[in-house]
Amino acid sequence: MSLGERIAIKSRREIDQMREIGHITAEILLELRERVQPGVTTGQLDELATKALEERGLNSPFLGYAPGGVAPYPAVLCASVNEEIVHGIPGSRELQEGDIISLDFGVEHRGWHGDSAVTIAVGEIVPSSEADKLMTVTQDALDKGIEQMVPGSRLSDIGHAVESRAEKEGYGVVRQFVGHGIGREMHEPPQIPNYGRPGRGPRLRTGMVFAIEPMVNIGSEKAKVLKDEWTAVTADGSLSAHFEHTVLITDNGPEVLTRIAGSH
Ligand code: MF3
Ligand code: CO
């Protein structure tokens, strides 16, 4: 985080709004994951997501998002299959049995944002397969990061916990993309790398809300972005998983705003 970038502390009323948007984000993401099966295209999942937003009168913070002059993001969902790490643009790609897919979905309502992602298997997952283990470890790494979100911890404790979990398995933790503060904007300060030495950076305080989103590769952590200006893939073609939650820091520890019964 560069100097002078303030981390917003949300008020009680603001937190209530964020709880609501977090819940809605989780609900829609759960709906979408139930539709994942062989033969479905990523474009169809994006259509379902668009309908879910329309039905509820909600906006997409993803659609048209264009940081730093890149091509505006053309969908409401990021659907990243297998070696795609994040920001996969939905389209005609048909899901196949044995694929894994990251669904990354954001919602905006009355000026507040929710953001969450989950990686799941298409069809039956082979228990203890490489893909199964990758997803389990990445979700676990997210949970380990979230556990650090208590008042008084330091920002880099989050990334350190994420990285330690993934590296124990010899997996590569992506460095090119990071988690972020979230609230009035989808991306607020601070940036939250998924790696680093512990005990660095600002102290965490009650009322801060962060989107924590580890991206973990079976092989090297190196990523490259395709010509569409968005889709990030592993440089070595290895499988990648991505999990994300919007999390509030409270006096009693982390509160995962995008977690509901049945979700990750
Ligand atoms: N959840 C991702 C993030 O936090 C997706 C945003 S990229 C977008 O960066 F283009 F789809 F908006
Ligand atoms: Co995010």
Short mmCIF file of C-alpha atoms and ligand atoms in Angstrom, two decimals:
data_model
loop_
_atom_site.label_atom_id
_atom_site.label_comp_id
_atom_site.label_asym_id
_atom_site.label_seq_id
_atom_site.Cartn_x
_atom_site.Cartn_y
_atom_site.Cartn_z
CA MET A 1 0.00 0.00 0.00
CA SER A 2 1.38 3.39 -0.85
CA LEU A 3 1.67 6.06 1.81
CA GLY A 4 -1.37 8.12 2.65
CA GLU A 5 -3.93 5.63 1.38
CA ARG A 6 -6.51 5.52 4.09
CA ILE A 7 -8.26 2.29 4.96
CA ALA A 8 -11.94 3.08 5.49
CA ILE A 9 -13.56 2.17 8.81
CA LYS A 10 -17.21 1.38 8.21
CA SER A 11 -19.86 2.67 10.60
CA ARG A 12 -22.56 0.45 12.12
CA ARG A 13 -25.05 1.54 9.47
CA GLU A 14 -22.57 1.01 6.67
CA ILE A 15 -21.77 -2.43 8.01
CA ASP A 16 -25.47 -3.32 7.90
CA GLN A 17 -25.54 -2.40 4.20
CA MET A 18 -22.45 -4.46 3.54
CA ARG A 19 -23.91 -7.45 5.39
CA GLU A 20 -26.93 -7.25 3.13
CA ILE A 21 -24.93 -7.00 -0.08
CA GLY A 22 -22.60 -9.76 1.10
CA HIS A 23 -25.54 -12.05 1.68
CA ILE A 24 -26.99 -11.33 -1.76
CA THR A 25 -23.60 -11.92 -3.40
CA ALA A 26 -23.37 -15.30 -1.68
CA GLU A 27 -26.91 -16.25 -2.66
CA ILE A 28 -26.40 -15.56 -6.35
CA LEU A 29 -22.99 -17.24 -6.41
CA LEU A 30 -24.56 -20.33 -4.86
CA GLU A 31 -27.29 -20.27 -7.52
CA LEU A 32 -24.64 -20.07 -10.24
CA ARG A 33 -22.56 -22.94 -8.92
CA GLU A 34 -25.60 -25.18 -8.94
CA ARG A 35 -25.83 -24.62 -12.69
CA VAL A 36 -22.27 -25.75 -13.41
CA GLN A 37 -22.28 -29.04 -15.32
CA PRO A 38 -20.77 -30.58 -18.43
CA GLY A 39 -22.11 -29.00 -21.64
CA VAL A 40 -22.92 -25.62 -20.09
CA THR A 41 -21.01 -22.69 -21.59
CA THR A 42 -19.41 -19.98 -19.49
CA GLY A 43 -21.51 -17.49 -21.48
CA GLN A 44 -24.69 -19.20 -20.25
CA LEU A 45 -23.48 -18.81 -16.66
CA ASP A 46 -22.96 -15.11 -17.32
CA GLU A 47 -26.52 -14.84 -18.69
CA LEU A 48 -27.86 -16.49 -15.53
CA ALA A 49 -25.86 -14.06 -13.41
CA THR A 50 -27.19 -11.12 -15.43
CA LYS A 51 -30.78 -12.32 -14.90
CA ALA A 52 -30.19 -12.80 -11.17
CA LEU A 53 -29.03 -9.19 -10.91
CA GLU A 54 -31.91 -7.85 -13.02
CA GLU A 55 -34.54 -9.73 -11.00
CA ARG A 56 -33.27 -8.11 -7.82
CA GLY A 57 -32.62 -4.65 -9.29
CA LEU A 58 -28.88 -4.85 -8.61
CA ASN A 59 -25.87 -3.56 -10.54
CA SER A 60 -22.71 -5.27 -11.68
CA PRO A 61 -19.44 -3.63 -10.68
CA PHE A 62 -17.63 -5.94 -13.12
CA LEU A 63 -19.49 -4.95 -16.32
CA GLY A 64 -17.61 -2.12 -18.03
CA TYR A 65 -14.86 -2.07 -15.41
CA ALA A 66 -11.77 -0.62 -17.11
CA PRO A 67 -8.88 0.12 -14.77
CA GLY A 68 -5.90 1.88 -16.29
CA GLY A 69 -7.30 2.04 -19.81
CA VAL A 70 -7.69 -1.68 -20.48
CA ALA A 71 -10.63 -2.86 -22.57
CA PRO A 72 -13.82 -2.55 -20.49
CA TYR A 73 -14.67 -5.90 -18.86
CA PRO A 74 -17.57 -7.23 -20.99
CA ALA A 75 -19.48 -9.44 -18.50
CA VAL A 76 -20.93 -9.58 -14.98
CA LEU A 77 -19.09 -12.80 -14.10
CA CYS A 78 -15.50 -13.98 -14.31
CA ALA A 79 -15.40 -17.66 -15.30
CA SER A 80 -11.87 -19.08 -15.22
CA VAL A 81 -11.43 -22.70 -16.32
CA ASN A 82 -8.48 -24.99 -15.47
CA GLU A 83 -5.24 -23.13 -16.26
CA GLU A 84 -7.11 -19.80 -16.25
CA ILE A 85 -6.33 -18.08 -12.95
CA VAL A 86 -8.77 -15.17 -12.85
CA HIS A 87 -10.75 -12.76 -15.06
CA GLY A 88 -11.79 -15.42 -17.57
CA ILE A 89 -14.28 -13.73 -19.93
CA PRO A 90 -17.44 -15.84 -20.32
CA GLY A 91 -18.16 -17.02 -23.85
CA SER A 92 -18.69 -20.11 -25.97
CA ARG A 93 -16.36 -22.41 -24.00
CA GLU A 94 -18.30 -25.55 -23.06
CA LEU A 95 -17.51 -27.02 -19.68
CA GLN A 96 -16.32 -30.61 -19.67
CA GLU A 97 -16.39 -33.32 -17.05
CA GLY A 98 -13.14 -33.04 -15.07
CA ASP A 99 -12.66 -29.30 -15.59
CA ILE A 100 -12.46 -26.99 -12.63
CA ILE A 101 -13.97 -23.51 -12.82
CA SER A 102 -13.59 -20.38 -10.73
CA LEU A 103 -16.75 -18.27 -10.58
CA ASP A 104 -15.94 -14.75 -9.42
CA PHE A 105 -18.93 -12.52 -8.89
CA GLY A 106 -19.50 -9.01 -7.60
CA VAL A 107 -22.62 -7.02 -6.77
CA GLU A 108 -23.31 -3.33 -6.22
CA HIS A 109 -26.42 -1.99 -4.51
CA ARG A 110 -27.05 1.52 -3.16
CA GLY A 111 -23.36 2.25 -3.54
CA TRP A 112 -22.07 -0.75 -1.59
CA HIS A 113 -20.16 -3.74 -2.93
CA GLY A 114 -19.86 -7.47 -2.35
CA ASP A 115 -17.26 -9.70 -4.02
CA SER A 116 -16.76 -13.45 -3.77
CA ALA A 117 -15.31 -16.34 -5.75
CA VAL A 118 -15.35 -20.10 -5.55
CA THR A 119 -13.65 -22.85 -7.54
CA ILE A 120 -15.61 -26.05 -8.16
CA ALA A 121 -15.36 -29.19 -10.22
CA VAL A 122 -17.45 -29.71 -13.34
CA GLY A 123 -19.31 -33.00 -12.86
CA GLU A 124 -17.86 -35.55 -10.48
CA ILE A 125 -14.62 -34.69 -8.76
CA VAL A 126 -12.18 -37.55 -8.41
CA PRO A 127 -11.45 -37.64 -4.68
CA SER A 128 -7.77 -36.97 -3.84
CA SER A 129 -7.01 -36.02 -7.44
CA GLU A 130 -4.58 -33.14 -7.99
CA ALA A 131 -7.51 -30.84 -8.79
CA ASP A 132 -9.37 -31.87 -5.65
CA LYS A 133 -6.31 -31.26 -3.49
CA LEU A 134 -5.61 -27.89 -5.16
CA MET A 135 -9.14 -26.65 -4.44
CA THR A 136 -9.07 -27.88 -0.84
CA VAL A 137 -5.71 -26.27 -0.15
CA THR A 138 -6.68 -22.96 -1.78
CA GLN A 139 -9.88 -22.73 0.24
CA ASP A 140 -7.93 -23.63 3.35
CA ALA A 141 -5.37 -20.93 2.52
CA LEU A 142 -8.23 -18.41 2.27
CA ASP A 143 -9.55 -19.53 5.66
CA LYS A 144 -6.07 -19.23 7.17
CA GLY A 145 -5.83 -15.67 5.84
CA ILE A 146 -9.28 -14.82 7.20
CA GLU A 147 -8.27 -16.13 10.64
CA GLN A 148 -5.68 -13.34 10.80
CA MET A 149 -8.35 -10.66 10.48
CA VAL A 150 -8.56 -9.64 14.12
CA PRO A 151 -8.05 -6.15 15.57
CA GLY A 152 -4.40 -5.51 16.31
CA SER A 153 -2.97 -7.87 13.68
CA ARG A 154 -0.88 -6.40 10.89
CA LEU A 155 -1.98 -6.34 7.27
CA SER A 156 0.83 -8.59 6.03
CA ASP A 157 -0.15 -11.31 8.52
CA ILE A 158 -3.00 -12.18 6.14
CA GLY A 159 -0.83 -12.80 3.09
CA HIS A 160 1.78 -14.57 5.15
CA ALA A 161 -0.81 -17.06 6.44
CA VAL A 162 -2.18 -17.65 2.93
CA GLU A 163 1.26 -18.20 1.44
CA SER A 164 2.43 -20.49 4.25
CA ARG A 165 -0.54 -22.81 3.74
CA ALA A 166 -0.12 -23.06 -0.04
CA GLU A 167 3.65 -23.37 0.02
CA LYS A 168 3.48 -26.28 2.43
CA GLU A 169 2.11 -28.23 -0.56
CA GLY A 170 4.69 -26.85 -2.97
CA TYR A 171 2.07 -24.83 -4.82
CA GLY A 172 2.69 -21.43 -6.45
CA VAL A 173 0.89 -18.44 -4.97
CA VAL A 174 0.06 -15.89 -7.69
CA ARG A 175 1.67 -12.51 -7.02
CA GLN A 176 0.37 -10.53 -9.96
CA PHE A 177 -3.14 -10.14 -8.50
CA VAL A 178 -4.10 -9.20 -4.95
CA GLY A 179 -7.01 -8.86 -2.56
CA HIS A 180 -8.38 -5.44 -1.69
CA GLY A 181 -10.40 -3.26 0.60
CA ILE A 182 -14.07 -3.08 -0.42
CA GLY A 183 -17.06 -0.91 0.40
CA ARG A 184 -18.09 2.24 -1.46
CA GLU A 185 -15.79 1.02 -4.21
CA MET A 186 -15.20 -2.54 -5.35
CA HIS A 187 -11.47 -1.89 -5.03
CA GLU A 188 -10.46 0.30 -2.09
CA PRO A 189 -7.16 0.54 -0.27
CA PRO A 190 -5.33 -1.46 0.90
CA GLN A 191 -4.03 -3.95 -1.63
CA ILE A 192 -3.69 -7.33 0.04
CA PRO A 193 -1.00 -9.59 -1.45
CA ASN A 194 -1.34 -13.32 -0.83
CA TYR A 195 2.28 -13.56 0.31
CA GLY A 196 4.80 -11.72 2.41
CA ARG A 197 6.59 -11.49 5.73
CA PRO A 198 4.37 -11.22 8.79
CA GLY A 199 4.18 -8.19 11.08
CA ARG A 200 4.26 -5.51 8.39
CA GLY A 201 1.87 -2.81 7.29
CA PRO A 202 -1.03 -1.07 9.01
CA ARG A 203 -2.74 -2.52 12.05
CA LEU A 204 -6.12 -4.08 11.43
CA ARG A 205 -9.08 -2.45 13.12
CA THR A 206 -12.73 -3.19 13.76
CA GLY A 207 -14.87 -1.90 10.89
CA MET A 208 -12.39 -2.59 8.09
CA VAL A 209 -13.75 -4.75 5.26
CA PHE A 210 -11.44 -6.67 2.94
CA ALA A 211 -11.88 -8.99 -0.01
CA ILE A 212 -9.33 -11.76 0.45
CA GLU A 213 -8.71 -13.77 -2.71
CA PRO A 214 -5.86 -16.26 -2.98
CA MET A 215 -5.03 -17.65 -6.42
CA VAL A 216 -2.97 -20.83 -6.22
CA ASN A 217 -1.28 -22.79 -9.02
CA ILE A 218 -0.14 -26.40 -8.92
CA GLY A 219 3.04 -25.28 -10.71
CA SER A 220 4.83 -21.94 -10.89
CA GLU A 221 3.17 -18.77 -9.55
CA LYS A 222 3.87 -17.01 -12.84
CA ALA A 223 0.86 -15.64 -14.71
CA LYS A 224 0.32 -14.14 -18.13
CA VAL A 225 -2.61 -12.18 -19.53
CA LEU A 226 -4.11 -13.22 -22.87
CA LYS A 227 -4.74 -10.92 -25.85
CA ASP A 228 -8.30 -10.26 -24.68
CA GLU A 229 -6.54 -8.05 -22.05
CA TRP A 230 -8.27 -9.87 -19.17
CA THR A 231 -7.95 -13.64 -18.99
CA ALA A 232 -4.99 -14.48 -16.74
CA VAL A 233 -3.52 -17.96 -17.21
CA THR A 234 -0.70 -19.87 -15.58
CA ALA A 235 2.55 -19.40 -17.51
CA ASP A 236 3.28 -23.15 -17.30
CA GLY A 237 -0.26 -24.30 -18.12
CA SER A 238 -0.79 -25.87 -14.69
CA LEU A 239 -4.18 -25.88 -12.96
CA SER A 240 -5.14 -22.89 -10.85
CA ALA A 241 -7.77 -22.32 -8.16
CA HIS A 242 -9.23 -19.09 -6.74
CA PHE A 243 -11.41 -18.47 -3.69
CA GLU A 244 -12.62 -15.11 -2.39
CA HIS A 245 -14.66 -13.75 0.49
CA THR A 246 -15.65 -10.26 1.61
CA VAL A 247 -14.76 -10.14 5.31
CA LEU A 248 -15.47 -7.64 8.10
CA ILE A 249 -13.14 -7.24 11.08
CA THR A 250 -15.07 -7.12 14.36
CA ASP A 251 -14.10 -7.01 18.03
CA ASN A 252 -14.97 -10.71 18.09
CA GLY A 253 -12.85 -11.59 15.08
CA PRO A 254 -13.56 -11.97 11.36
CA GLU A 255 -17.14 -12.00 10.05
CA VAL A 256 -17.37 -13.47 6.55
CA LEU A 257 -20.05 -11.36 4.88
CA THR A 258 -20.28 -13.53 1.75
CA ARG A 259 -20.73 -16.83 3.58
CA ILE A 260 -24.19 -18.41 3.86
CA ALA A 261 -25.36 -21.96 4.53
CA GLY A 262 -24.10 -24.19 1.72
CA SER A 263 -21.50 -21.74 0.41
CA HIS A 264 -17.73 -22.08 0.64
N1 MF3 B 1 -13.16 -10.18 -8.00
C1 MF3 B 1 -12.24 -9.66 -8.97
C2 MF3 B 1 -11.43 -8.57 -8.33
O1 MF3 B 1 -11.63 -8.31 -7.21
C3 MF3 B 1 -12.90 -9.33 -10.23
C4 MF3 B 1 -12.92 -7.95 -10.73
S1 MF3 B 1 -12.39 -7.84 -12.34
C5 MF3 B 1 -13.71 -7.39 -13.27
O2 MF3 B 1 -10.53 -8.00 -8.88
F1 MF3 B 1 -13.30 -6.87 -14.32
F2 MF3 B 1 -14.44 -8.42 -13.51
F3 MF3 B 1 -14.42 -6.50 -12.65
CO CO B 2 -12.03 -9.16 -5.56
#
